[in-house]
Amino acid sequence: MRYGLILGDQLSEQIATLKALDKDQDIILMAELVEEATYVKHHPQKIALIFSAMRHFAKSLKAQGWKIRYQAFDRTQAAQGFVDFVQAQLEKNSADALVITESGEFRLQQAIETTWSSQLQIPIHILRDDRFFCSKNEFKQWGSSSRILRMEFFYRKLRHKTGYLMDGNKPVGGKWNYDIENRQAWNAQDSIPLALEFDRDQIDLDVIELVKAEFQDHIGQINHFNWATTRQQALQALDYFIQHQLIHFGQYQDALVHNQDYMFHSLLAPYLNCGLLSPKEVCDAAQQAYFEDRVPLNTAEGFIRQILGWREFIRGIYWLKMPSYSELNELQADRELPAYFWTANTKMECMRECIRNSLENAYAHHIQRLMVIGNFTLLNGISPKQVNDWYLSVYADAFEWVQLPNTHGMVLFADGGLVASKPYAASGNYIHKMSNYCQNCHYNVKTKTEQDSCPFNSLYWNFLAKHRIFFSSNPRMSMMYKQWDKLSLDDQNTILTHVDDLQKRIEEL
Ligand code: FAD
Ligand code: DLZ
Ligand code: SF4
């Protein structure tokens, strides 16, 4: 008999572990663990989503005839982490081997590879996670043969490999990327669909009560829990997105609207990341909608690029560069994250809205994460460790392999330009252009150095001035520096002095 350990982000019937095991002889192990639930203070909705999805998944495997040993969450259990849990099972029933699909996170994968076998005293068979379009090795090979690692070139390679939106050897429509059509502010007319609501069963309700009782000190609210927790519900979410949201996904991908928490985004990331959906079936569905003329090319291509391009590229970078990646701090950022990241209590309307969404829904869409919250942390030089921990805790879809390169690389430029070719630094003007936040804000987006000026404006110029030497060889930054140089010395000094003052009272902004 072999044990097969299935982790909380491997909830797929196609997972390699299940394919390798024999239902009649082997036993599946699953556990809700103190170590996993607390290694950062995950948002309660994220814990509820994982625990409930795990319970539903175990129930479904059992109904198919699998033998399951499932440990429900209990702080008093001796087994606080995966290895203690497997050890406890071995003490009850010895096994010939442990089968596991490789972990998505470096810390756990390293432990599995280096210490588990001697701790458990049985052979460990580690299987490749084949839920991705590109294996770690394939990415490594591409990385070593490319002079510069850029998502766009990697994406084209995967378009060729998978055939998505390809016309023979050429991209459908003649262009690889239709982003130029995907940068519109909302026109205040196209109606934004309501979020799909899911029915809750007893498993969900029990888990929500458990999480409310056990994780009161974790940031985020769980009054309204509306995530899919079964494969069937996740498929419903995919279908709803394709029917109602995909049509405007591309056009309004970057748009920000007051009180609209989801816009035309899919909300599928948690399901892709924990296994309830596969990236292939999601891309297939988007491509099909385009083939059937239900959505335009710019939107189908834009959506498929997020999954086939960005998601796979980000994972490739993580595994290529860890563990040293997480230690990088190329811009030497060392300031503290202000307290309003845990309360949303700030006068900056854009930050208030995006942090509120994060705390209320364990969600923010990409531009809220990148160009509002992330931009603020970049411009203020907040320490990468603090920013990374916040992002890993707060979102329902946050797993280190995808969170870290996005935060550390794309937002903070802490990797010196591995993920992004230039920092996503922007003044209030960008937020004003893409949103209606500024209309309700205490600050004035049109000015830079008055008492009530939009903080993003002066912080933006200060960021450029502070890192001039670092960015001097980056051709994509030269335009910005030309604009800075057009300001008089007096104006430049007024901006820098204003930022000194702002940063002293960052907690009051
Ligand atoms: P949609 O906007 O509908 O996009 C469709 C899908 O594309 C997403 O579900 C996701 O699977 C994929 N995708 C889009 N952009 C990216 C990207 N940059 N990297 C990887 N996949 C992408 N995504 C996570 O899954 N987990 C994270 O922890 C995470 N942290 C992030 C942190 C920061 C600072 C930033 C800027 C981005 C982060 N992202 C993360 C990427 C992206 O913001 C989320 O995937 C997306 O907002 C999830 O919402 P959605 O499912 O509605 O996405
Ligand atoms: C995120 C998470 C949480 C909160 N809890 C559990 C858990 O109790 N049991 C489990 O198997 N997995 C959990 N997970 C997901 C794991 O953290 C994830 O599988 C690993 O980090 C590997 O990516
Ligand atoms: Fe944000 Fe500045 Fe606009 Fe206020 S004025 S919402 S702080 S960009």
mmCIF file of N, CA, C and O and ligand atoms in Angstrom, residues 347-351 372 427-432 435-446 452-457, ligand 3:
data_model
loop_
_atom_site.group_PDB
_atom_site.id
_atom_site.type_symbol
_atom_site.label_atom_id
_atom_site.label_comp_id
_atom_site.label_asym_id
_atom_site.label_seq_id
_atom_site.Cartn_x
_atom_site.Cartn_y
_atom_site.Cartn_z
ATOM 1 N N LYS A 347 -7.392 58.878 3.327
ATOM 2 C CA LYS A 347 -8.114 59.915 2.561
ATOM 3 C C LYS A 347 -7.870 59.784 1.059
ATOM 4 O O LYS A 347 -8.515 60.433 0.267
ATOM 5 N N MET A 348 -6.911 58.950 0.672
ATOM 6 C CA MET A 348 -6.671 58.735 -0.768
ATOM 7 C C MET A 348 -7.770 57.794 -1.267
ATOM 8 O O MET A 348 -7.783 56.602 -0.939
ATOM 9 N N GLU A 349 -8.683 58.317 -2.057
ATOM 10 C CA GLU A 349 -9.861 57.543 -2.449
ATOM 11 C C GLU A 349 -9.485 56.270 -3.215
ATOM 12 O O GLU A 349 -10.074 55.201 -3.012
ATOM 13 N N CYS A 350 -8.507 56.372 -4.099
ATOM 14 C CA CYS A 350 -8.122 55.189 -4.893
ATOM 15 C C CYS A 350 -7.602 54.084 -3.965
ATOM 16 O O CYS A 350 -7.976 52.919 -4.105
ATOM 17 N N MET A 351 -6.765 54.469 -3.003
ATOM 18 C CA MET A 351 -6.207 53.474 -2.080
ATOM 19 C C MET A 351 -7.315 52.922 -1.180
ATOM 20 O O MET A 351 -7.374 51.726 -0.912
ATOM 21 N N VAL A 372 -2.475 50.922 -8.395
ATOM 22 C CA VAL A 372 -2.885 51.745 -7.256
ATOM 23 C C VAL A 372 -2.078 51.298 -6.031
ATOM 24 O O VAL A 372 -1.106 51.963 -5.646
ATOM 25 N N SER A 427 2.021 58.633 -11.908
ATOM 26 C CA SER A 427 1.502 59.738 -11.099
ATOM 27 C C SER A 427 -0.021 59.585 -10.994
ATOM 28 O O SER A 427 -0.611 58.682 -11.599
ATOM 29 N N GLY A 428 -0.652 60.519 -10.272
ATOM 30 C CA GLY A 428 -2.112 60.499 -10.144
ATOM 31 C C GLY A 428 -2.808 60.622 -11.493
ATOM 32 O O GLY A 428 -3.942 60.178 -11.652
ATOM 33 N N ASN A 429 -2.116 61.184 -12.449
ATOM 34 C CA ASN A 429 -2.701 61.377 -13.772
ATOM 35 C C ASN A 429 -3.178 60.052 -14.384
ATOM 36 O O ASN A 429 -4.248 59.979 -14.986
ATOM 37 N N TYR A 430 -2.388 58.995 -14.214
ATOM 38 C CA TYR A 430 -2.780 57.679 -14.755
ATOM 39 C C TYR A 430 -4.073 57.209 -14.081
ATOM 40 O O TYR A 430 -5.022 56.778 -14.745
ATOM 41 N N ILE A 431 -4.123 57.329 -12.758
ATOM 42 C CA ILE A 431 -5.300 56.839 -12.019
ATOM 43 C C ILE A 431 -6.526 57.677 -12.418
ATOM 44 O O ILE A 431 -7.625 57.149 -12.623
ATOM 45 N N HIS A 432 -6.297 58.957 -12.585
ATOM 46 C CA HIS A 432 -7.376 59.854 -13.002
ATOM 47 C C HIS A 432 -7.914 59.454 -14.384
ATOM 48 O O HIS A 432 -9.126 59.408 -14.619
ATOM 49 N N SER A 435 -9.865 55.966 -14.101
ATOM 50 C CA SER A 435 -10.881 55.726 -13.052
ATOM 51 C C SER A 435 -11.772 56.947 -12.845
ATOM 52 O O SER A 435 -11.519 58.008 -13.412
ATOM 53 N N ASN A 436 -12.776 56.762 -11.974
ATOM 54 C CA ASN A 436 -13.507 57.939 -11.500
ATOM 55 C C ASN A 436 -13.240 58.163 -10.005
ATOM 56 O O ASN A 436 -14.006 58.826 -9.328
ATOM 57 N N TYR A 437 -12.157 57.602 -9.496
ATOM 58 C CA TYR A 437 -11.843 57.742 -8.068
ATOM 59 C C TYR A 437 -11.583 59.200 -7.669
ATOM 60 O O TYR A 437 -11.956 59.631 -6.586
ATOM 61 N N CYS A 438 -10.886 59.910 -8.551
ATOM 62 C CA CYS A 438 -10.393 61.236 -8.147
ATOM 63 C C CYS A 438 -11.540 62.220 -7.877
ATOM 64 O O CYS A 438 -11.378 63.161 -7.097
ATOM 65 N N GLN A 439 -12.704 61.949 -8.511
ATOM 66 C CA GLN A 439 -13.858 62.847 -8.304
ATOM 67 C C GLN A 439 -14.270 62.937 -6.837
ATOM 68 O O GLN A 439 -14.766 63.959 -6.393
ATOM 69 N N ASN A 440 -14.106 61.839 -6.101
ATOM 70 C CA ASN A 440 -14.564 61.816 -4.698
ATOM 71 C C ASN A 440 -13.411 61.930 -3.710
ATOM 72 O O ASN A 440 -13.558 61.578 -2.551
ATOM 73 N N CYS A 441 -12.267 62.372 -4.184
ATOM 74 C CA CYS A 441 -11.089 62.301 -3.311
ATOM 75 C C CYS A 441 -10.849 63.602 -2.563
ATOM 76 O O CYS A 441 -11.112 64.694 -3.074
ATOM 77 N N HIS A 442 -10.307 63.468 -1.375
ATOM 78 C CA HIS A 442 -9.887 64.620 -0.575
ATOM 79 C C HIS A 442 -8.775 65.392 -1.307
ATOM 80 O O HIS A 442 -8.639 66.600 -1.157
ATOM 81 N N TYR A 443 -7.979 64.680 -2.101
ATOM 82 C CA TYR A 443 -6.812 65.308 -2.736
ATOM 83 C C TYR A 443 -7.142 65.798 -4.139
ATOM 84 O O TYR A 443 -8.072 65.309 -4.792
ATOM 85 N N ASN A 444 -6.312 66.725 -4.590
ATOM 86 C CA ASN A 444 -6.482 67.319 -5.912
ATOM 87 C C ASN A 444 -5.476 66.708 -6.881
ATOM 88 O O ASN A 444 -4.265 66.876 -6.720
ATOM 89 N N VAL A 445 -5.998 66.010 -7.875
ATOM 90 C CA VAL A 445 -5.106 65.281 -8.787
ATOM 91 C C VAL A 445 -4.364 66.224 -9.744
ATOM 92 O O VAL A 445 -3.378 65.831 -10.371
ATOM 93 N N LYS A 446 -4.816 67.469 -9.817
ATOM 94 C CA LYS A 446 -4.216 68.395 -10.796
ATOM 95 C C LYS A 446 -2.969 69.107 -10.274
ATOM 96 O O LYS A 446 -2.287 69.793 -11.026
ATOM 97 N N ASP A 452 -3.075 69.938 -0.223
ATOM 98 C CA ASP A 452 -4.046 68.903 -0.592
ATOM 99 C C ASP A 452 -3.738 68.281 -1.965
ATOM 100 O O ASP A 452 -4.622 67.697 -2.599
ATOM 101 N N SER A 453 -2.515 68.367 -2.431
ATOM 102 C CA SER A 453 -2.187 67.782 -3.746
ATOM 103 C C SER A 453 -2.186 66.263 -3.681
ATOM 104 O O SER A 453 -1.823 65.670 -2.649
ATOM 105 N N CYS A 454 -2.530 65.656 -4.797
ATOM 106 C CA CYS A 454 -2.520 64.194 -4.875
ATOM 107 C C CYS A 454 -1.114 63.672 -4.542
ATOM 108 O O CYS A 454 -0.137 64.032 -5.207
ATOM 109 N N PRO A 455 -0.989 62.839 -3.508
ATOM 110 C CA PRO A 455 0.342 62.358 -3.111
ATOM 111 C C PRO A 455 1.086 61.632 -4.240
ATOM 112 O O PRO A 455 2.315 61.687 -4.313
ATOM 113 N N PHE A 456 0.334 60.970 -5.122
ATOM 114 C CA PHE A 456 1.003 60.209 -6.188
ATOM 115 C C PHE A 456 1.836 61.121 -7.099
ATOM 116 O O PHE A 456 2.832 60.687 -7.664
ATOM 117 N N ASN A 457 1.402 62.390 -7.238
ATOM 118 C CA ASN A 457 2.092 63.269 -8.189
ATOM 119 C C ASN A 457 3.535 63.568 -7.769
ATOM 120 O O ASN A 457 4.473 63.359 -8.540
HETATM 121 FE FE1 SF4 B 3 -5.829 58.733 -5.837
HETATM 122 FE FE2 SF4 B 3 -4.693 61.105 -6.185
HETATM 123 FE FE3 SF4 B 3 -6.931 60.502 -7.488
HETATM 124 FE FE4 SF4 B 3 -6.985 60.883 -4.866
HETATM 125 S S1 SF4 B 3 -6.476 62.390 -6.412
HETATM 126 S S2 SF4 B 3 -8.003 59.251 -5.992
HETATM 127 S S3 SF4 B 3 -5.013 60.057 -4.229
HETATM 128 S S4 SF4 B 3 -4.962 59.516 -7.734
#
